[in-house]
XYZ file of C-alpha atoms in Angstrom:
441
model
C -101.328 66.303 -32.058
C -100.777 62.782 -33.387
C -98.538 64.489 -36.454
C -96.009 66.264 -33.762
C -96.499 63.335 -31.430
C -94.328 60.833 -34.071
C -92.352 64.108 -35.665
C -91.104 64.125 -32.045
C -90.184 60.544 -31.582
C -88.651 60.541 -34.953
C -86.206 63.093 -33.686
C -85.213 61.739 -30.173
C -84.563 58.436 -31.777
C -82.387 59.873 -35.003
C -80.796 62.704 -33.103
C -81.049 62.010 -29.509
C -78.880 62.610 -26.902
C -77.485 58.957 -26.806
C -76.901 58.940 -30.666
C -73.117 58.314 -31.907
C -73.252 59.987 -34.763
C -71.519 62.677 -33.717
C -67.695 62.219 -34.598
C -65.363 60.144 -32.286
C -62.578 58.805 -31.803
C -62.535 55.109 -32.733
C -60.371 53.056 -30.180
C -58.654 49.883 -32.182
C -58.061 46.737 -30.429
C -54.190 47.333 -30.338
C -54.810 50.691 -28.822
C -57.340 48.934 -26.642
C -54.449 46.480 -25.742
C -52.116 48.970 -24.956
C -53.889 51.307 -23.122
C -54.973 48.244 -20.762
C -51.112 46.819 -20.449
C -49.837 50.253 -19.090
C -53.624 50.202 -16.950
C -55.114 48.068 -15.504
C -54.847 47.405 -11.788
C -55.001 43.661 -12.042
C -51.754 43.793 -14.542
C -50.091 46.629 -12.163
C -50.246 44.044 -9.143
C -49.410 41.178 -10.958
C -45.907 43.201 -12.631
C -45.223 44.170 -8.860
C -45.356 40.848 -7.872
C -42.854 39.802 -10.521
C -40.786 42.596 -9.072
C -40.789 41.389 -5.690
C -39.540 37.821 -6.835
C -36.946 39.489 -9.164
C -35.679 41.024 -5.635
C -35.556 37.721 -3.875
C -33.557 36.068 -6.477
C -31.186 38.729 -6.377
C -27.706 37.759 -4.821
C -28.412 40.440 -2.112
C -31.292 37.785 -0.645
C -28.546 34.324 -1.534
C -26.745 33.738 1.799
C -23.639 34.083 -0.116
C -22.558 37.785 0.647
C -20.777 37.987 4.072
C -21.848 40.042 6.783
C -20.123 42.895 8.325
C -21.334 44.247 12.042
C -19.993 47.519 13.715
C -20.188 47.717 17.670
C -19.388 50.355 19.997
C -19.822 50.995 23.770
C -18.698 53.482 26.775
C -18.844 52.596 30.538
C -18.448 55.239 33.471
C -18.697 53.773 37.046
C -18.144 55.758 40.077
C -17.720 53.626 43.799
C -15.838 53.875 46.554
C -13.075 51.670 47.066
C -10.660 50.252 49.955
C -7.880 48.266 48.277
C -5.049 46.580 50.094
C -1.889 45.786 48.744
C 0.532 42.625 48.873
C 2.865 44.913 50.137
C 0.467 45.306 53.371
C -0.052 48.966 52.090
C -3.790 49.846 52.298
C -5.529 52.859 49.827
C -8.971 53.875 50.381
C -11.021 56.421 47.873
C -14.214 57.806 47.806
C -15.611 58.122 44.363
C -13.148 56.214 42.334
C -14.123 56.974 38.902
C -13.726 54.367 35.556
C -14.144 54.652 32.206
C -14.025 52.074 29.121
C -14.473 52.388 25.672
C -14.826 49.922 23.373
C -15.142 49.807 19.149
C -15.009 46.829 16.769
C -15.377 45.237 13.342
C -16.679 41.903 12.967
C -16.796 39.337 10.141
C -18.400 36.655 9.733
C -18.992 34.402 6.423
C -20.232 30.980 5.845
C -18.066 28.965 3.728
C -20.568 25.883 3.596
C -23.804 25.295 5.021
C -24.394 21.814 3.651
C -25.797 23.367 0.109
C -28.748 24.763 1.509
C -28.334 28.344 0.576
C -27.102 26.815 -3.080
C -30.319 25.075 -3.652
C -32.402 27.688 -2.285
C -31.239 30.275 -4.368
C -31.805 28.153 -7.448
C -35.426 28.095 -6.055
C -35.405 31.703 -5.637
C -34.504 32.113 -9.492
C -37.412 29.620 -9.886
C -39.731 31.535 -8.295
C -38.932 34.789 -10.039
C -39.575 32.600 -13.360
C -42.852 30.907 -11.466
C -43.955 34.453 -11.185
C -43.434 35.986 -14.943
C -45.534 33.218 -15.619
C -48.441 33.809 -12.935
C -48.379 38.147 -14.426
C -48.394 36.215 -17.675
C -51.455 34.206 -17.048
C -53.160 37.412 -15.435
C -52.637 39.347 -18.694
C -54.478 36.659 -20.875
C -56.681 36.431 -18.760
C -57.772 40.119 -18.374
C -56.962 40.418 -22.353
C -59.752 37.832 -22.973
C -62.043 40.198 -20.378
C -61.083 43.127 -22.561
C -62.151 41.378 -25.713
C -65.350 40.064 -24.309
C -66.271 43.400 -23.301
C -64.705 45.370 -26.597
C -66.672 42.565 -28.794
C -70.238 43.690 -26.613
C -69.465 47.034 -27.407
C -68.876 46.056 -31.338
C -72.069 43.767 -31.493
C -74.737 46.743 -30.116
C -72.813 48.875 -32.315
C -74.223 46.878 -35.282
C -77.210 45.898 -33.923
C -77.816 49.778 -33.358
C -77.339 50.014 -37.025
C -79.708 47.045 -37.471
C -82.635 48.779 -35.309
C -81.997 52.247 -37.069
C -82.666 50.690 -39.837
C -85.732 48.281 -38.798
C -86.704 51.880 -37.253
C -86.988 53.942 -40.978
C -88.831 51.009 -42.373
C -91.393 50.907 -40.214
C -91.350 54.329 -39.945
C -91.673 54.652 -44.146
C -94.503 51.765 -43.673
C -96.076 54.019 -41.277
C -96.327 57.488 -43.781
C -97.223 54.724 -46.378
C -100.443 53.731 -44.245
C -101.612 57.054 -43.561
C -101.649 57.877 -47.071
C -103.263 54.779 -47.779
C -106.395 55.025 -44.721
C -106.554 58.847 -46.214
C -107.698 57.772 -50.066
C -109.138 55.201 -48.572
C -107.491 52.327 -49.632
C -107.097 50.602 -46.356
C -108.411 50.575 -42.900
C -107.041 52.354 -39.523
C -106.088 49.132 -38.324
C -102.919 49.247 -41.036
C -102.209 52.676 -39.295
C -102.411 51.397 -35.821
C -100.369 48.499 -36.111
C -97.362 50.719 -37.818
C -97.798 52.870 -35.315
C -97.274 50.422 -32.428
C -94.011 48.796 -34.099
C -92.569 51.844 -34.573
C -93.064 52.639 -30.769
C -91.982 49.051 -30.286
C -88.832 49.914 -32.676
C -88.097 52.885 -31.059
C -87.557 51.312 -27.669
C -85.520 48.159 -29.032
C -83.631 51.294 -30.212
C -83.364 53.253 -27.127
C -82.542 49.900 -24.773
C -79.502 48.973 -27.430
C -78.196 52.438 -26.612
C -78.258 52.145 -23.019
C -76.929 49.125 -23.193
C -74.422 50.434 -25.547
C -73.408 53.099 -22.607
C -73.156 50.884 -19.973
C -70.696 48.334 -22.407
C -68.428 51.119 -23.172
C -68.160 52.168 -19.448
C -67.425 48.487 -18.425
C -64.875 48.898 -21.281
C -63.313 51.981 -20.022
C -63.070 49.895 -16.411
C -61.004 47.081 -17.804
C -58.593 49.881 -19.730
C -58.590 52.094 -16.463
C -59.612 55.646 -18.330
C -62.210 57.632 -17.614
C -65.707 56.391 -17.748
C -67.688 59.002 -19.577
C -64.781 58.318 -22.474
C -67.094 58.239 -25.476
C -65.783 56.076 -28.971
C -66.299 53.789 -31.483
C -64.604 50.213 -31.822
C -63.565 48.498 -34.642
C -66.094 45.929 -36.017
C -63.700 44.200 -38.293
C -63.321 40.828 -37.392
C -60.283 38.368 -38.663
C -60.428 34.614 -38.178
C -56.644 32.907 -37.877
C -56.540 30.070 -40.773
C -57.395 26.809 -39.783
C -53.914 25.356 -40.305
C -52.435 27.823 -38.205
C -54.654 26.880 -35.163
C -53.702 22.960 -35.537
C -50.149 24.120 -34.968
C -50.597 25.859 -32.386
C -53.039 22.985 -30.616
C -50.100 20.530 -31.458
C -47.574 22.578 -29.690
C -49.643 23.325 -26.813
C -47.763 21.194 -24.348
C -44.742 23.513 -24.060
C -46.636 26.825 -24.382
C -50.210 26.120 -22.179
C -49.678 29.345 -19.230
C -50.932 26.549 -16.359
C -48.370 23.287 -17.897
C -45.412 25.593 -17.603
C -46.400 26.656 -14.230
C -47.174 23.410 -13.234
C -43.779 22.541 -14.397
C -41.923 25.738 -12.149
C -43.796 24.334 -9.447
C -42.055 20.588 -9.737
C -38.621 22.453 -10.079
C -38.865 24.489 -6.878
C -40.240 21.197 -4.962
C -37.423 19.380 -6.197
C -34.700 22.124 -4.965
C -36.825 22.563 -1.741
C -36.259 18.655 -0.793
C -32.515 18.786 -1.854
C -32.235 22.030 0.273
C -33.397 20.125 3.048
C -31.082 17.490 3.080
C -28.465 20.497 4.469
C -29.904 19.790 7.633
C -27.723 16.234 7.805
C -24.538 18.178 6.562
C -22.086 19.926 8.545
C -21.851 24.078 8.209
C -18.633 25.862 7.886
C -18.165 29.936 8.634
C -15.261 32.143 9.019
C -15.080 35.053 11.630
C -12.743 37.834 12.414
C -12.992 40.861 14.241
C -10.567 44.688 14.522
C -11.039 46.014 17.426
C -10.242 48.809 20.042
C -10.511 49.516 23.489
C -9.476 51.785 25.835
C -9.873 52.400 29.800
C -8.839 55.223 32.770
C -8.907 53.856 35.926
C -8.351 55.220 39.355
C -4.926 55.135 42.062
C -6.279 51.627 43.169
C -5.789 50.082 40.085
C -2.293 48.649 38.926
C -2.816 50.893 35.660
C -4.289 54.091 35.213
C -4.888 53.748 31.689
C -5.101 51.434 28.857
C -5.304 51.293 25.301
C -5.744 48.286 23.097
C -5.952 47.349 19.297
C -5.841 44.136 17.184
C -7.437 42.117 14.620
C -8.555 38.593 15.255
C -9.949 35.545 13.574
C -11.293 31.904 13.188
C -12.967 29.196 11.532
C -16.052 27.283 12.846
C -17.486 24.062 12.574
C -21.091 22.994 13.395
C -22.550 19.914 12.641
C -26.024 18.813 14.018
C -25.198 14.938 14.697
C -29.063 14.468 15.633
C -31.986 17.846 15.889
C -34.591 15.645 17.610
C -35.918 14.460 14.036
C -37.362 17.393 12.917
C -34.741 17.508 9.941
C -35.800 13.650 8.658
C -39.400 14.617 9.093
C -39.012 17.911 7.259
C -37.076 15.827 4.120
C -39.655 13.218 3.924
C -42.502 15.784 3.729
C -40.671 17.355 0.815
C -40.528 14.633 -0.792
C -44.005 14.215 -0.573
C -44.308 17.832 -1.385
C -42.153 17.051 -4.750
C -44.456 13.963 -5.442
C -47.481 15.787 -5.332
C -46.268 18.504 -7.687
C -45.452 15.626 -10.192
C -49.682 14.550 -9.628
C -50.574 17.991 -9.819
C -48.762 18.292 -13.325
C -50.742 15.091 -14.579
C -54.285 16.411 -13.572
C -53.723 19.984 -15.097
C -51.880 18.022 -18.609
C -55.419 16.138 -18.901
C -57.961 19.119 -17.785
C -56.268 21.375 -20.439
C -56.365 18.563 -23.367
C -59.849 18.047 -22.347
C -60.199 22.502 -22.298
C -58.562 22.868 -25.610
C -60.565 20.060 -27.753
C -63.525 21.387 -26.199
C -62.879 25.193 -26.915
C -61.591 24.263 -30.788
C -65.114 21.686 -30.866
C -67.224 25.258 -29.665
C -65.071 27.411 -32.284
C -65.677 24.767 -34.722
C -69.391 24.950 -34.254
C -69.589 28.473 -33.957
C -67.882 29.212 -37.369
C -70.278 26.099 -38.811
C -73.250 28.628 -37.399
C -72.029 32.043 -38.401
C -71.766 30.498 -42.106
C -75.197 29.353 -41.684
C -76.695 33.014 -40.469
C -75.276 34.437 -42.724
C -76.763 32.645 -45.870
C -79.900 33.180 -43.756
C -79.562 37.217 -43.385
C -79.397 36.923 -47.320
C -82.635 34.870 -47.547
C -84.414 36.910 -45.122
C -83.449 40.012 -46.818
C -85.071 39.076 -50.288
C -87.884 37.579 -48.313
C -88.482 41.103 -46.916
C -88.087 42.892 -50.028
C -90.235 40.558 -51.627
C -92.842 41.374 -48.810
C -92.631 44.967 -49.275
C -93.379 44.751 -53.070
C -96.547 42.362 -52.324
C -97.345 44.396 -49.268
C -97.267 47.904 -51.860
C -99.652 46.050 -54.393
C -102.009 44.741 -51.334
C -101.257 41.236 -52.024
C -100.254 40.418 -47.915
C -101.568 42.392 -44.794
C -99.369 44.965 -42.617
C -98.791 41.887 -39.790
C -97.251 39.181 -42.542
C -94.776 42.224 -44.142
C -93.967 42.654 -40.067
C -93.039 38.818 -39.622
C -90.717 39.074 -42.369
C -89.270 42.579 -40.974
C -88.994 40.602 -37.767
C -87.554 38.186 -39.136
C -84.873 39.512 -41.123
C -84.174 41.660 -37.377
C -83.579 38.474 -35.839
C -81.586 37.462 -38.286
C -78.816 40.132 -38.325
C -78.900 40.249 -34.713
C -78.259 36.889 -34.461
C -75.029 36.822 -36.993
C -73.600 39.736 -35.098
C -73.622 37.801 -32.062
C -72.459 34.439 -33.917
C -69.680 36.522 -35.263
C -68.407 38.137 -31.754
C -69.029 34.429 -30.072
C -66.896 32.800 -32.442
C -63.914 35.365 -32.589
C -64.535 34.766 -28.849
C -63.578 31.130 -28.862
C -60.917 31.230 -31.316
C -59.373 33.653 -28.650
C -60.544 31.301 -25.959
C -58.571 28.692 -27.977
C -55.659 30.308 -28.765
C -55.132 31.455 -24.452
C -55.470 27.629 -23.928
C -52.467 26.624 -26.461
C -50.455 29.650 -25.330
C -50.547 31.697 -28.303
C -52.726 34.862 -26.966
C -50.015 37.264 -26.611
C -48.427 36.061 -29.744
C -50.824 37.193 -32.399
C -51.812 40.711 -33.924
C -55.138 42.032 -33.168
């Protein structure tokens, strides 16, 4: 019972349900990209939004177009009327009927409105640049989300290759014991304690699949496919060269997503007080009109009928000498408005220096630890060979070969994460000196 007890473990852990090694597709990180640029909901709002602002700056929405205005209209009345002449004559008639009729064309365009509409549609263009930069800023930031999520998916990936492994030593160690106990060269408790780290393996084994599952699902959220979409990701991992990165930190200024919108934001202030300085400016507008109109009128009128045509036309003048002061009060709070955006540019200029040595100090250290795991997965692997050999001639006991098994576990976990945290920050770095969207993946 024991015998088909592990024979059955053995093969839901190899060839269970949850195991990849079935063929799959593998998903790269530039398909990854892709796939969540023509996806993903966030970057689908955030391109509308850049389409609504590319409306608004269109010279349909400037004030400069004129507008043109069609009007029609029909009357019928129907009275009774007593009508008396100079002549003394009088006329009476019940149920006089009249009709009118009326059609026109009207024009009207302004020919100056104190530069208002001029600066305001420089502030629409503005805008439309303010937002490329906002859809911008949400594709970084839901490319870092896809990264953190495709680098999970790439870490269990190797430590599921890490715990497979762990799993077939112990399970080796475990064979090795119960030959041992049966010619009697050592005790059950050798047997026993295989036995209970390779039950101990086999969940670590199992959990790092689940967990495996669930990564790839929150994977397939982020790209917008479907969620039981099964693959592999690459595990490759690049590092940009260290002289490349100081370039980019030195030319951070004009590239960082936030400065640039910072500086959008001082542009459109600026227009936005100038626009309101319209308000102490007089406004200029030219009108005509084509029009027709025709009546029938009854005996008691001095003409039956009428018809009339003609164009017409004018210029206008209106100047506000004094609104109450809501015009000065409106000018002096964009101005403040304008000032503010100048502060505003300051505070984000020092909180992303501060963000940027920070995030290259963490990539820094990160790299400084990865190089130090890795010499220790390389000293932890001949310590575990070297355990197995003493272990084989019963020099060290079953629980001192497991420390160094453990150990060498911990080890490889560990550099897989160091590896995934550090691409991590580089990419963390490179979003903060605007360079995200300009590198290959």
């Amino acid at each position: 019972m024991r015998v088909f007890y592990k024979s059955l473990l053995a093969f839901f852990i190899v060839f269970g349900m949850y195991s990849p090694s079935n063929a799959q597709e593998v998903l790269s990180k530039q398909e990854a990209v892709t796939q969540m640029l023509a996806n993903n909901f966030g970057i689908q709002f955030a391109e509308n939004q850049v389409e609504i602002a590319d409306n608004n700056q269109d010279i349909l929405n400037s004030g400069y177009l004129p507008s043109l205005t069609g009007n029609a209209g029909a009357n019928y009345t129907k009275d009774d009327q007593d009508v008396t002449f100079r002549d003394g004559e009088s006329n009476s008639i019940v149920g006089a009927e009249t009709t009118r009729y009326n059609a026109s064309v009207n024009f009207n365009y302004v020919l100056f409105d104190g530069l208002g509409r001029f600066w305001n549609y420089k502030s629409l263009k503005e805008e439309y640049n303010l937002s490329s930069l906002q859809a911008r800023e949400t594709i970084e930031i839901t490319l870092l989300q896809l990264f953190t999520v495709y680098y999970e998916v790439a870490r269990l990936t190797e430590n599921e290759q890490v715990l497979k492994q762990t799993y077939g030593n112990t399970q080796q160690r475990l064979k090795r014991a119960e030959y041992s106990f049966e010619y009697g060269q050592v005790n059950k408790l050798d047997v026993f304690n295989a036995e209970v780290d390779m039950v101990n393996d086999s969940i670590n084994l199992l959990n790092t699949r689940q967990l495996l599952e669930n990564a790839k699902r929150d994977l397939n959220v982020v790209i917008n496919t479907n969620l039981d979409r099964n693959f592999e990701v690459d595990t490759l991992v690049d590092f940009t060269s260290q002289i490349q990165l100081e370039n980019y930190v030195n030319s951070a200024d004009a590239n960082n997503v936030s400065l640039l919108q910072a500086e959008k934001n001082i542009i459109i202030s600026d227009y936005d007080y100038k626009a309101s300085k319209a308000v102490f400016l007089p406004s200029i507008g030219l009108t005509g009109s084509y029009g027709w109109n025709e009546g029938n009128f009854p005996v008691t009128s001095f003409a039956t009928s009428s018809t009339t045509t003609g164009v017409s036309g004018g210029v206008s003048l209106r100047w506000d000498l004094f609104d109450g002061g809501r015009g000065i009060t409106t000018t002096k709070n964009a101005k403040i408005q304008y000032d503010n955006q100048q502060l505003a540019k300051e505070q984000i200029k020092k909180e992303v220096t501060r963000d940027i040595f920070n995030a290259r100090g963490n990539y820094q250290n990160r790299l400084e630890v990865l190089d130090l795991q890795t010499k220790n997965i390389s000293t932890a692997k001949n310590n575990f060979e070297r355990s197995s050999e003493q272990y084989k001639l019963g020099q060290i006991t079953s629980v001192e070969l497991r420390q160094a098994q453990v150990n060498l576990l911990n080890a490889q976990t560990s550099k897989n994460l160091d590896k995934y945290d550090a691409k991590l920050a580089e990419l963390e770095l490179l979003q903060l000196t605007g360079q995200l969207l300009n590198i290959e993946f």
